[in-house]
PDB file of N, CA and C in Angstrom:
ATOM      1  N   UNK A   1      53.537 112.202 117.415  1.00 95.00           N
ATOM      2  CA  UNK A   1      52.594 111.094 117.268  1.00 95.00           C
ATOM      3  C   UNK A   1      51.393 111.364 118.160  1.00 95.00           C
ATOM      4  N   UNK A   2      50.229 111.437 117.560  1.00 97.00           N
ATOM      5  CA  UNK A   2      48.988 111.607 118.298  1.00 97.00           C
ATOM      6  C   UNK A   2      48.568 110.244 118.828  1.00 97.00           C
ATOM      7  N   UNK A   3      48.331 110.136 120.134  1.00 98.00           N
ATOM      8  CA  UNK A   3      47.945 108.876 120.749  1.00 98.00           C
ATOM      9  C   UNK A   3      46.709 109.118 121.598  1.00 98.00           C
ATOM     10  N   UNK A   4      45.617 108.411 121.280  1.00 98.00           N
ATOM     11  CA  UNK A   4      44.348 108.628 121.985  1.00 98.00           C
ATOM     12  C   UNK A   4      43.719 107.300 122.395  1.00 98.00           C
ATOM     13  N   UNK A   5      42.890 107.367 123.425  1.00 98.00           N
ATOM     14  CA  UNK A   5      42.186 106.166 123.885  1.00 98.00           C
ATOM     15  C   UNK A   5      40.900 105.922 123.105  1.00 98.00           C
ATOM     16  N   UNK A   6      40.456 106.913 122.374  1.00 98.00           N
ATOM     17  CA  UNK A   6      39.224 106.780 121.600  1.00 98.00           C
ATOM     18  C   UNK A   6      39.503 106.059 120.280  1.00 98.00           C
ATOM     19  N   UNK A   7      38.435 105.677 119.585  1.00 97.00           N
ATOM     20  CA  UNK A   7      38.587 104.947 118.324  1.00 97.00           C
ATOM     21  C   UNK A   7      38.473 105.854 117.106  1.00 97.00           C
ATOM     22  N   UNK A   8      38.468 107.155 117.365  1.00 95.00           N
ATOM     23  CA  UNK A   8      38.493 108.146 116.293  1.00 95.00           C
ATOM     24  C   UNK A   8      39.161 109.390 116.852  1.00 95.00           C
ATOM     25  N   UNK A   9      39.511 110.296 115.955  1.00 96.00           N
ATOM     26  CA  UNK A   9      40.122 111.550 116.362  1.00 96.00           C
ATOM     27  C   UNK A   9      39.207 112.664 115.872  1.00 96.00           C
ATOM     28  N   UNK A  10      38.635 113.395 116.805  1.00 95.00           N
ATOM     29  CA  UNK A  10      37.685 114.438 116.443  1.00 95.00           C
ATOM     30  C   UNK A  10      38.342 115.449 115.500  1.00 95.00           C
ATOM     31  N   UNK A  11      37.646 115.734 114.402  1.00 96.00           N
ATOM     32  CA  UNK A  11      38.141 116.693 113.435  1.00 96.00           C
ATOM     33  C   UNK A  11      39.148 116.118 112.447  1.00 96.00           C
ATOM     34  N   UNK A  12      39.473 114.850 112.578  1.00 97.00           N
ATOM     35  CA  UNK A  12      40.424 114.195 111.663  1.00 97.00           C
ATOM     36  C   UNK A  12      39.734 113.005 111.012  1.00 97.00           C
ATOM     37  N   UNK A  13      40.232 112.661 109.847  1.00 97.00           N
ATOM     38  CA  UNK A  13      39.696 111.508 109.124  1.00 97.00           C
ATOM     39  C   UNK A  13      40.768 110.442 109.058  1.00 97.00           C
ATOM     40  N   UNK A  14      40.420 109.222 109.419  1.00 98.00           N
ATOM     41  CA  UNK A  14      41.360 108.104 109.314  1.00 98.00           C
ATOM     42  C   UNK A  14      41.388 107.667 107.860  1.00 98.00           C
ATOM     43  N   UNK A  15      42.583 107.715 107.251  1.00 98.00           N
ATOM     44  CA  UNK A  15      42.697 107.361 105.838  1.00 98.00           C
ATOM     45  C   UNK A  15      43.384 106.016 105.624  1.00 98.00           C
ATOM     46  N   UNK A  16      44.043 105.490 106.665  1.00 98.00           N
ATOM     47  CA  UNK A  16      44.689 104.184 106.533  1.00 98.00           C
ATOM     48  C   UNK A  16      44.878 103.557 107.910  1.00 98.00           C
ATOM     49  N   UNK A  17      44.630 102.269 107.963  1.00 98.00           N
ATOM     50  CA  UNK A  17      44.901 101.482 109.164  1.00 98.00           C
ATOM     51  C   UNK A  17      46.176 100.696 108.919  1.00 98.00           C
ATOM     52  N   UNK A  18      47.162 100.867 109.797  1.00 98.00           N
ATOM     53  CA  UNK A  18      48.471 100.234 109.601  1.00 98.00           C
ATOM     54  C   UNK A  18      48.661  98.968 110.426  1.00 98.00           C
ATOM     55  N   UNK A  19      47.806  98.740 111.394  1.00 98.00           N
ATOM     56  CA  UNK A  19      47.897  97.517 112.185  1.00 98.00           C
ATOM     57  C   UNK A  19      47.983  97.797 113.674  1.00 98.00           C
ATOM     58  N   UNK A  20      47.884  96.726 114.437  1.00 98.00           N
ATOM     59  CA  UNK A  20      47.968  96.805 115.892  1.00 98.00           C
ATOM     60  C   UNK A  20      49.437  96.923 116.292  1.00 98.00           C
ATOM     61  N   UNK A  21      49.703  97.806 117.231  1.00 98.00           N
ATOM     62  CA  UNK A  21      51.071  97.997 117.720  1.00 98.00           C
ATOM     63  C   UNK A  21      51.095  97.834 119.235  1.00 98.00           C
ATOM     64  N   UNK A  22      52.264  97.431 119.730  1.00 98.00           N
ATOM     65  CA  UNK A  22      52.455  97.205 121.157  1.00 98.00           C
ATOM     66  C   UNK A  22      53.742  97.862 121.623  1.00 98.00           C
ATOM     67  N   UNK A  23      53.759  98.218 122.874  1.00 98.00           N
ATOM     68  CA  UNK A  23      54.973  98.619 123.561  1.00 98.00           C
ATOM     69  C   UNK A  23      54.993  97.865 124.875  1.00 98.00           C
ATOM     70  N   UNK A  24      56.011  97.054 125.082  1.00 97.00           N
ATOM     71  CA  UNK A  24      56.079  96.221 126.283  1.00 97.00           C
ATOM     72  C   UNK A  24      57.329  96.552 127.079  1.00 97.00           C
ATOM     73  N   UNK A  25      57.179  96.515 128.382  1.00 96.00           N
ATOM     74  CA  UNK A  25      58.341  96.707 129.243  1.00 96.00           C
ATOM     75  C   UNK A  25      58.127  95.900 130.526  1.00 96.00           C
ATOM     76  N   UNK A  26      59.205  95.329 131.020  1.00 92.00           N
ATOM     77  CA  UNK A  26      59.175  94.647 132.310  1.00 92.00           C
ATOM     78  C   UNK A  26      60.194  95.330 133.204  1.00 92.00           C
ATOM     79  N   UNK A  27      59.722  95.773 134.360  1.00 87.00           N
ATOM     80  CA  UNK A  27      60.568  96.502 135.297  1.00 87.00           C
ATOM     81  C   UNK A  27      60.836  95.618 136.509  1.00 87.00           C
ATOM     82  N   UNK A  28      62.102  95.447 136.836  1.00 80.00           N
ATOM     83  CA  UNK A  28      62.471  94.735 138.049  1.00 80.00           C
ATOM     84  C   UNK A  28      62.447  95.700 139.227  1.00 80.00           C
ATOM     85  N   UNK A  29      61.835  95.283 140.313  1.00 69.00           N
ATOM     86  CA  UNK A  29      61.782  96.101 141.524  1.00 69.00           C
ATOM     87  C   UNK A  29      62.840  95.550 142.479  1.00 69.00           C
ATOM     88  N   UNK A  30      63.739  96.425 142.929  1.00 58.00           N
ATOM     89  CA  UNK A  30      64.841  95.935 143.759  1.00 58.00           C
ATOM     90  C   UNK A  30      64.453  95.817 145.227  1.00 58.00           C
ATOM     91  N   UNK A  31      65.321  95.231 146.007  1.00 48.00           N
ATOM     92  CA  UNK A  31      65.066  94.922 147.410  1.00 48.00           C
ATOM     93  C   UNK A  31      64.805  96.192 148.215  1.00 48.00           C
ATOM     94  N   UNK A  32      65.534  97.251 147.948  1.00 49.00           N
ATOM     95  CA  UNK A  32      65.365  98.493 148.709  1.00 49.00           C
ATOM     96  C   UNK A  32      63.975  99.068 148.481  1.00 49.00           C
ATOM     97  N   UNK A  33      63.537  99.073 147.231  1.00 54.00           N
ATOM     98  CA  UNK A  33      62.203  99.590 146.941  1.00 54.00           C
ATOM     99  C   UNK A  33      61.134  98.688 147.544  1.00 54.00           C
ATOM    100  N   UNK A  34      61.366  97.372 147.531  1.00 54.00           N
ATOM    101  CA  UNK A  34      60.431  96.452 148.185  1.00 54.00           C
ATOM    102  C   UNK A  34      60.334  96.750 149.674  1.00 54.00           C
ATOM    103  N   UNK A  35      61.464  97.016 150.311  1.00 51.00           N
ATOM    104  CA  UNK A  35      61.494  97.309 151.739  1.00 51.00           C
ATOM    105  C   UNK A  35      60.731  98.601 152.031  1.00 51.00           C
ATOM    106  N   UNK A  36      61.004  99.643 151.242  1.00 52.00           N
ATOM    107  CA  UNK A  36      60.317 100.927 151.429  1.00 52.00           C
ATOM    108  C   UNK A  36      58.810 100.774 151.206  1.00 52.00           C
ATOM    109  N   UNK A  37      58.442 100.007 150.203  1.00 53.00           N
ATOM    110  CA  UNK A  37      57.023  99.788 149.932  1.00 53.00           C
ATOM    111  C   UNK A  37      56.374  99.013 151.071  1.00 53.00           C
ATOM    112  N   UNK A  38      57.121  98.069 151.649  1.00 55.00           N
ATOM    113  CA  UNK A  38      56.610  97.315 152.796  1.00 55.00           C
ATOM    114  C   UNK A  38      56.336  98.217 153.982  1.00 55.00           C
ATOM    115  N   UNK A  39      57.220  99.190 154.223  1.00 50.00           N
ATOM    116  CA  UNK A  39      56.999 100.156 155.303  1.00 50.00           C
ATOM    117  C   UNK A  39      55.769 101.005 155.020  1.00 50.00           C
ATOM    118  N   UNK A  40      55.633 101.430 153.783  1.00 54.00           N
ATOM    119  CA  UNK A  40      54.463 102.228 153.402  1.00 54.00           C
ATOM    120  C   UNK A  40      53.195 101.414 153.596  1.00 54.00           C
ATOM    121  N   UNK A  41      53.242 100.143 153.238  1.00 53.00           N
ATOM    122  CA  UNK A  41      52.092  99.263 153.404  1.00 53.00           C
ATOM    123  C   UNK A  41      51.731  99.130 154.880  1.00 53.00           C
ATOM    124  N   UNK A  42      52.733  99.037 155.734  1.00 50.00           N
ATOM    125  CA  UNK A  42      52.517  98.864 157.168  1.00 50.00           C
ATOM    126  C   UNK A  42      51.962 100.140 157.801  1.00 50.00           C
ATOM    127  N   UNK A  43      52.568 101.288 157.471  1.00 53.00           N
ATOM    128  CA  UNK A  43      52.191 102.551 158.093  1.00 53.00           C
ATOM    129  C   UNK A  43      51.104 103.309 157.326  1.00 53.00           C
ATOM    130  N   UNK A  44      50.873 102.929 156.090  1.00 54.00           N
ATOM    131  CA  UNK A  44      49.877 103.609 155.268  1.00 54.00           C
ATOM    132  C   UNK A  44      50.513 104.678 154.403  1.00 54.00           C
ATOM    133  N   UNK A  45      49.778 105.131 153.426  1.00 57.00           N
ATOM    134  CA  UNK A  45      50.276 106.177 152.532  1.00 57.00           C
ATOM    135  C   UNK A  45      50.604 105.638 151.158  1.00 57.00           C
ATOM    136  N   UNK A  46      51.159 106.520 150.346  1.00 59.00           N
ATOM    137  CA  UNK A  46      51.500 106.177 148.962  1.00 59.00           C
ATOM    138  C   UNK A  46      52.941 105.704 148.879  1.00 59.00           C
ATOM    139  N   UNK A  47      53.194 104.806 147.954  1.00 58.00           N
ATOM    140  CA  UNK A  47      54.548 104.296 147.745  1.00 58.00           C
ATOM    141  C   UNK A  47      55.204 105.055 146.599  1.00 58.00           C
ATOM    142  N   UNK A  48      55.941 106.096 146.940  1.00 64.00           N
ATOM    143  CA  UNK A  48      56.593 106.924 145.933  1.00 64.00           C
ATOM    144  C   UNK A  48      57.570 106.151 145.071  1.00 64.00           C
ATOM    145  N   UNK A  49      58.278 105.181 145.671  1.00 66.00           N
ATOM    146  CA  UNK A  49      59.268 104.435 144.893  1.00 66.00           C
ATOM    147  C   UNK A  49      58.598 103.586 143.813  1.00 66.00           C
ATOM    148  N   UNK A  50      57.481 102.936 144.143  1.00 74.00           N
ATOM    149  CA  UNK A  50      56.761 102.154 143.136  1.00 74.00           C
ATOM    150  C   UNK A  50      56.102 103.060 142.101  1.00 74.00           C
ATOM    151  N   UNK A  51      55.564 104.190 142.558  1.00 79.00           N
ATOM    152  CA  UNK A  51      54.913 105.110 141.631  1.00 79.00           C
ATOM    153  C   UNK A  51      55.902 105.628 140.596  1.00 79.00           C
ATOM    154  N   UNK A  52      57.113 105.947 141.024  1.00 82.00           N
ATOM    155  CA  UNK A  52      58.150 106.405 140.089  1.00 82.00           C
ATOM    156  C   UNK A  52      58.443 105.337 139.043  1.00 82.00           C
ATOM    157  N   UNK A  53      58.529 104.101 139.471  1.00 82.00           N
ATOM    158  CA  UNK A  53      58.787 102.996 138.540  1.00 82.00           C
ATOM    159  C   UNK A  53      57.638 102.858 137.544  1.00 82.00           C
ATOM    160  N   UNK A  54      56.403 102.986 138.019  1.00 86.00           N
ATOM    161  CA  UNK A  54      55.253 102.868 137.122  1.00 86.00           C
ATOM    162  C   UNK A  54      55.231 103.985 136.086  1.00 86.00           C
ATOM    163  N   UNK A  55      55.498 105.208 136.511  1.00 91.00           N
ATOM    164  CA  UNK A  55      55.511 106.337 135.580  1.00 91.00           C
ATOM    165  C   UNK A  55      56.595 106.146 134.530  1.00 91.00           C
ATOM    166  N   UNK A  56      57.794 105.769 134.976  1.00 92.00           N
ATOM    167  CA  UNK A  56      58.906 105.552 134.053  1.00 92.00           C
ATOM    168  C   UNK A  56      58.575 104.420 133.072  1.00 92.00           C
ATOM    169  N   UNK A  57      58.061 103.319 133.592  1.00 93.00           N
ATOM    170  CA  UNK A  57      57.723 102.178 132.742  1.00 93.00           C
ATOM    171  C   UNK A  57      56.630 102.494 131.751  1.00 93.00           C
ATOM    172  N   UNK A  58      55.598 103.196 132.194  1.00 96.00           N
ATOM    173  CA  UNK A  58      54.507 103.565 131.287  1.00 96.00           C
ATOM    174  C   UNK A  58      55.023 104.460 130.171  1.00 96.00           C
ATOM    175  N   UNK A  59      55.859 105.438 130.518  1.00 97.00           N
ATOM    176  CA  UNK A  59      56.425 106.327 129.498  1.00 97.00           C
ATOM    177  C   UNK A  59      57.267 105.556 128.485  1.00 97.00           C
ATOM    178  N   UNK A  60      58.044 104.593 128.954  1.00 97.00           N
ATOM    179  CA  UNK A  60      58.868 103.788 128.046  1.00 97.00           C
ATOM    180  C   UNK A  60      58.002 102.917 127.147  1.00 97.00           C
ATOM    181  N   UNK A  61      56.938 102.329 127.699  1.00 98.00           N
ATOM    182  CA  UNK A  61      56.038 101.496 126.896  1.00 98.00           C
ATOM    183  C   UNK A  61      55.346 102.340 125.818  1.00 98.00           C
ATOM    184  N   UNK A  62      54.933 103.554 126.176  1.00 98.00           N
ATOM    185  CA  UNK A  62      54.291 104.435 125.198  1.00 98.00           C
ATOM    186  C   UNK A  62      55.269 104.880 124.116  1.00 98.00           C
ATOM    187  N   UNK A  63      56.512 105.163 124.502  1.00 98.00           N
ATOM    188  CA  UNK A  63      57.526 105.538 123.510  1.00 98.00           C
ATOM    189  C   UNK A  63      57.765 104.401 122.523  1.00 98.00           C
ATOM    190  N   UNK A  64      57.834 103.185 123.047  1.00 98.00           N
ATOM    191  CA  UNK A  64      58.043 102.016 122.184  1.00 98.00           C
ATOM    192  C   UNK A  64      56.862 101.820 121.238  1.00 98.00           C
ATOM    193  N   UNK A  65      55.641 101.980 121.754  1.00 98.00           N
ATOM    194  CA  UNK A  65      54.439 101.864 120.937  1.00 98.00           C
ATOM    195  C   UNK A  65      54.458 102.897 119.819  1.00 98.00           C
ATOM    196  N   UNK A  66      54.774 104.144 120.146  1.00 98.00           N
ATOM    197  CA  UNK A  66      54.801 105.209 119.144  1.00 98.00           C
ATOM    198  C   UNK A  66      55.897 104.976 118.107  1.00 98.00           C
ATOM    199  N   UNK A  67      57.032 104.459 118.531  1.00 98.00           N
ATOM    200  CA  UNK A  67      58.120 104.160 117.597  1.00 98.00           C
ATOM    201  C   UNK A  67      57.684 103.080 116.606  1.00 98.00           C
ATOM    202  N   UNK A  68      57.042 102.050 117.107  1.00 98.00           N
ATOM    203  CA  UNK A  68      56.590 100.965 116.228  1.00 98.00           C
ATOM    204  C   UNK A  68      55.507 101.456 115.262  1.00 98.00           C
ATOM    205  N   UNK A  69      54.638 102.358 115.730  1.00 98.00           N
ATOM    206  CA  UNK A  69      53.617 102.923 114.848  1.00 98.00           C
ATOM    207  C   UNK A  69      54.276 103.756 113.746  1.00 98.00           C
ATOM    208  N   UNK A  70      55.266 104.548 114.119  1.00 98.00           N
ATOM    209  CA  UNK A  70      55.978 105.377 113.132  1.00 98.00           C
ATOM    210  C   UNK A  70      56.681 104.508 112.102  1.00 98.00           C
ATOM    211  N   UNK A  71      57.237 103.392 112.528  1.00 98.00           N
ATOM    212  CA  UNK A  71      57.907 102.475 111.593  1.00 98.00           C
ATOM    213  C   UNK A  71      56.937 101.915 110.564  1.00 98.00           C
ATOM    214  N   UNK A  72      55.654 101.852 110.915  1.00 98.00           N
ATOM    215  CA  UNK A  72      54.628 101.387 109.976  1.00 98.00           C
ATOM    216  C   UNK A  72      54.102 102.508 109.093  1.00 98.00           C
ATOM    217  N   UNK A  73      54.566 103.744 109.332  1.00 98.00           N
ATOM    218  CA  UNK A  73      54.114 104.880 108.544  1.00 98.00           C
ATOM    219  C   UNK A  73      52.903 105.589 109.124  1.00 98.00           C
ATOM    220  N   UNK A  74      52.557 105.298 110.358  1.00 98.00           N
ATOM    221  CA  UNK A  74      51.399 105.922 110.997  1.00 98.00           C
ATOM    222  C   UNK A  74      51.781 107.281 111.581  1.00 98.00           C
ATOM    223  N   UNK A  75      50.783 108.132 111.741  1.00 98.00           N
ATOM    224  CA  UNK A  75      51.003 109.397 112.433  1.00 98.00           C
ATOM    225  C   UNK A  75      50.100 109.525 113.655  1.00 98.00           C
ATOM    226  N   UNK A  76      49.378 108.434 113.987  1.00 98.00           N
ATOM    227  CA  UNK A  76      48.529 108.420 115.176  1.00 98.00           C
ATOM    228  C   UNK A  76      48.303 106.985 115.633  1.00 98.00           C
ATOM    229  N   UNK A  77      47.941 106.856 116.896  1.00 98.00           N
ATOM    230  CA  UNK A  77      47.532 105.563 117.456  1.00 98.00           C
ATOM    231  C   UNK A  77      46.189 105.798 118.129  1.00 98.00           C
ATOM    232  N   UNK A  78      45.203 104.983 117.760  1.00 98.00           N
ATOM    233  CA  UNK A  78      43.870 105.100 118.357  1.00 98.00           C
ATOM    234  C   UNK A  78      43.600 103.860 119.210  1.00 98.00           C
ATOM    235  N   UNK A  79      42.608 103.974 120.096  1.00 98.00           N
ATOM    236  CA  UNK A  79      42.222 102.833 120.926  1.00 98.00           C
ATOM    237  C   UNK A  79      43.294 102.415 121.913  1.00 98.00           C
ATOM    238  N   UNK A  80      44.069 103.372 122.405  1.00 98.00           N
ATOM    239  CA  UNK A  80      45.170 103.065 123.323  1.00 98.00           C
ATOM    240  C   UNK A  80      44.653 102.417 124.603  1.00 98.00           C
ATOM    241  N   UNK A  81      45.307 101.330 124.994  1.00 98.00           N
ATOM    242  CA  UNK A  81      45.041 100.649 126.257  1.00 98.00           C
ATOM    243  C   UNK A  81      46.390 100.383 126.906  1.00 98.00           C
ATOM    244  N   UNK A  82      46.481 100.651 128.203  1.00 98.00           N
ATOM    245  CA  UNK A  82      47.707 100.353 128.954  1.00 98.00           C
ATOM    246  C   UNK A  82      47.334  99.367 130.052  1.00 98.00           C
ATOM    247  N   UNK A  83      48.005  98.219 130.065  1.00 97.00           N
ATOM    248  CA  UNK A  83      47.759  97.172 131.063  1.00 97.00           C
ATOM    249  C   UNK A  83      48.988  97.000 131.946  1.00 97.00           C
ATOM    250  N   UNK A  84      48.744  96.684 133.208  1.00 94.00           N
ATOM    251  CA  UNK A  84      49.802  96.442 134.182  1.00 94.00           C
ATOM    252  C   UNK A  84      49.615  95.055 134.769  1.00 94.00           C
ATOM    253  N   UNK A  85      50.725  94.370 135.011  1.00 92.00           N
ATOM    254  CA  UNK A  85      50.671  93.038 135.606  1.00 92.00           C
ATOM    255  C   UNK A  85      51.855  92.882 136.549  1.00 92.00           C
ATOM    256  N   UNK A  86      51.577  92.432 137.762  1.00 86.00           N
ATOM    257  CA  UNK A  86      52.654  92.146 138.719  1.00 86.00           C
ATOM    258  C   UNK A  86      53.117  90.713 138.501  1.00 86.00           C
ATOM    259  N   UNK A  87      54.436  90.538 138.449  1.00 86.00           N
ATOM    260  CA  UNK A  87      55.023  89.220 138.254  1.00 86.00           C
ATOM    261  C   UNK A  87      55.947  88.945 139.436  1.00 86.00           C
ATOM    262  N   UNK A  88      55.743  87.821 140.085  1.00 81.00           N
ATOM    263  CA  UNK A  88      56.603  87.453 141.212  1.00 81.00           C
ATOM    264  C   UNK A  88      57.155  86.067 140.950  1.00 81.00           C
ATOM    265  N   UNK A  89      58.479  85.941 141.081  1.00 75.00           N
ATOM    266  CA  UNK A  89      59.124  84.669 140.798  1.00 75.00           C
ATOM    267  C   UNK A  89      60.272  84.458 141.775  1.00 75.00           C
ATOM    268  N   UNK A  90      60.113  83.530 142.682  1.00 73.00           N
ATOM    269  CA  UNK A  90      61.156  83.161 143.641  1.00 73.00           C
ATOM    270  C   UNK A  90      61.744  84.378 144.346  1.00 73.00           C
ATOM    271  N   UNK A  91      60.873  85.238 144.876  1.00 69.00           N
ATOM    272  CA  UNK A  91      61.317  86.378 145.655  1.00 69.00           C
ATOM    273  C   UNK A  91      61.625  87.626 144.861  1.00 69.00           C
ATOM    274  N   UNK A  92      61.703  87.539 143.543  1.00 73.00           N
ATOM    275  CA  UNK A  92      61.947  88.749 142.757  1.00 73.00           C
ATOM    276  C   UNK A  92      60.607  89.271 142.242  1.00 73.00           C
ATOM    277  N   UNK A  93      60.424  90.572 142.357  1.00 78.00           N
ATOM    278  CA  UNK A  93      59.171  91.195 141.933  1.00 78.00           C
ATOM    279  C   UNK A  93      59.423  92.032 140.690  1.00 78.00           C
ATOM    280  N   UNK A  94      58.524  91.914 139.744  1.00 85.00           N
ATOM    281  CA  UNK A  94      58.620  92.681 138.518  1.00 85.00           C
ATOM    282  C   UNK A  94      57.233  93.192 138.143  1.00 85.00           C
ATOM    283  N   UNK A  95      57.222  94.247 137.363  1.00 88.00           N
ATOM    284  CA  UNK A  95      55.977  94.795 136.856  1.00 88.00           C
ATOM    285  C   UNK A  95      56.062  94.804 135.337  1.00 88.00           C
ATOM    286  N   UNK A  96      55.043  94.235 134.701  1.00 93.00           N
ATOM    287  CA  UNK A  96      54.975  94.245 133.242  1.00 93.00           C
ATOM    288  C   UNK A  96      53.951  95.301 132.837  1.00 93.00           C
ATOM    289  N   UNK A  97      54.347  96.163 131.907  1.00 96.00           N
ATOM    290  CA  UNK A  97      53.457  97.195 131.391  1.00 96.00           C
ATOM    291  C   UNK A  97      53.370  97.004 129.886  1.00 96.00           C
ATOM    292  N   UNK A  98      52.151  96.895 129.383  1.00 98.00           N
ATOM    293  CA  UNK A  98      51.924  96.714 127.951  1.00 98.00           C
ATOM    294  C   UNK A  98      50.974  97.811 127.471  1.00 98.00           C
ATOM    295  N   UNK A  99      51.418  98.564 126.488  1.00 98.00           N
ATOM    296  CA  UNK A  99      50.576  99.561 125.829  1.00 98.00           C
ATOM    297  C   UNK A  99      50.228  99.014 124.446  1.00 98.00           C
ATOM    298  N   UNK A 100      48.961  99.105 124.062  1.00 98.00           N
ATOM    299  CA  UNK A 100      48.559  98.615 122.737  1.00 98.00           C
ATOM    300  C   UNK A 100      47.536  99.572 122.130  1.00 98.00           C
ATOM    301  N   UNK A 101      47.482  99.544 120.820  1.00 98.00           N
ATOM    302  CA  UNK A 101      46.539 100.381 120.086  1.00 98.00           C
ATOM    303  C   UNK A 101      46.636 100.075 118.603  1.00 98.00           C
ATOM    304  N   UNK A 102      45.871 100.807 117.816  1.00 98.00           N
ATOM    305  CA  UNK A 102      45.874 100.649 116.365  1.00 98.00           C
ATOM    306  C   UNK A 102      46.593 101.822 115.723  1.00 98.00           C
ATOM    307  N   UNK A 103      47.624 101.501 114.948  1.00 98.00           N
ATOM    308  CA  UNK A 103      48.379 102.531 114.231  1.00 98.00           C
ATOM    309  C   UNK A 103      47.577 102.946 113.008  1.00 98.00           C
ATOM    310  N   UNK A 104      47.382 104.255 112.836  1.00 98.00           N
ATOM    311  CA  UNK A 104      46.609 104.783 111.716  1.00 98.00           C
ATOM    312  C   UNK A 104      47.263 106.005 111.117  1.00 98.00           C
ATOM    313  N   UNK A 105      46.788 106.368 109.941  1.00 98.00           N
ATOM    314  CA  UNK A 105      47.178 107.642 109.325  1.00 98.00           C
ATOM    315  C   UNK A 105      45.925 108.501 109.339  1.00 98.00           C
ATOM    316  N   UNK A 106      46.060 109.697 109.909  1.00 98.00           N
ATOM    317  CA  UNK A 106      44.933 110.635 109.931  1.00 98.00           C
ATOM    318  C   UNK A 106      45.323 111.893 109.153  1.00 98.00           C
ATOM    319  N   UNK A 107      44.292 112.551 108.604  1.00 96.00           N
ATOM    320  CA  UNK A 107      44.526 113.846 107.937  1.00 96.00           C
ATOM    321  C   UNK A 107      43.415 114.791 108.300  1.00 96.00           C
TER     322      UNK A 107
END
């Protein structure tokens, strides 16, 4: 599945628009990762534990988006956008990742 952020694919012609597709995932961040991230925040540097979660979540959201596009008969997704949102509820932290785009057929 070809997935691009642009609204066209260079050298290809869009022959059918199949609709907007989404891939959504919500990742729960556990207490240990919160603690490690808190230390990183205090001392400075990158939070490897959160970064790993983001990479995993983004990959899962993209896989879901591509699967839904394939179910519509598309062979590409154009206009890809990936959004992230932090959700906090009564001490539990979660990250929502949403990938969206337009499923198309290109030749």
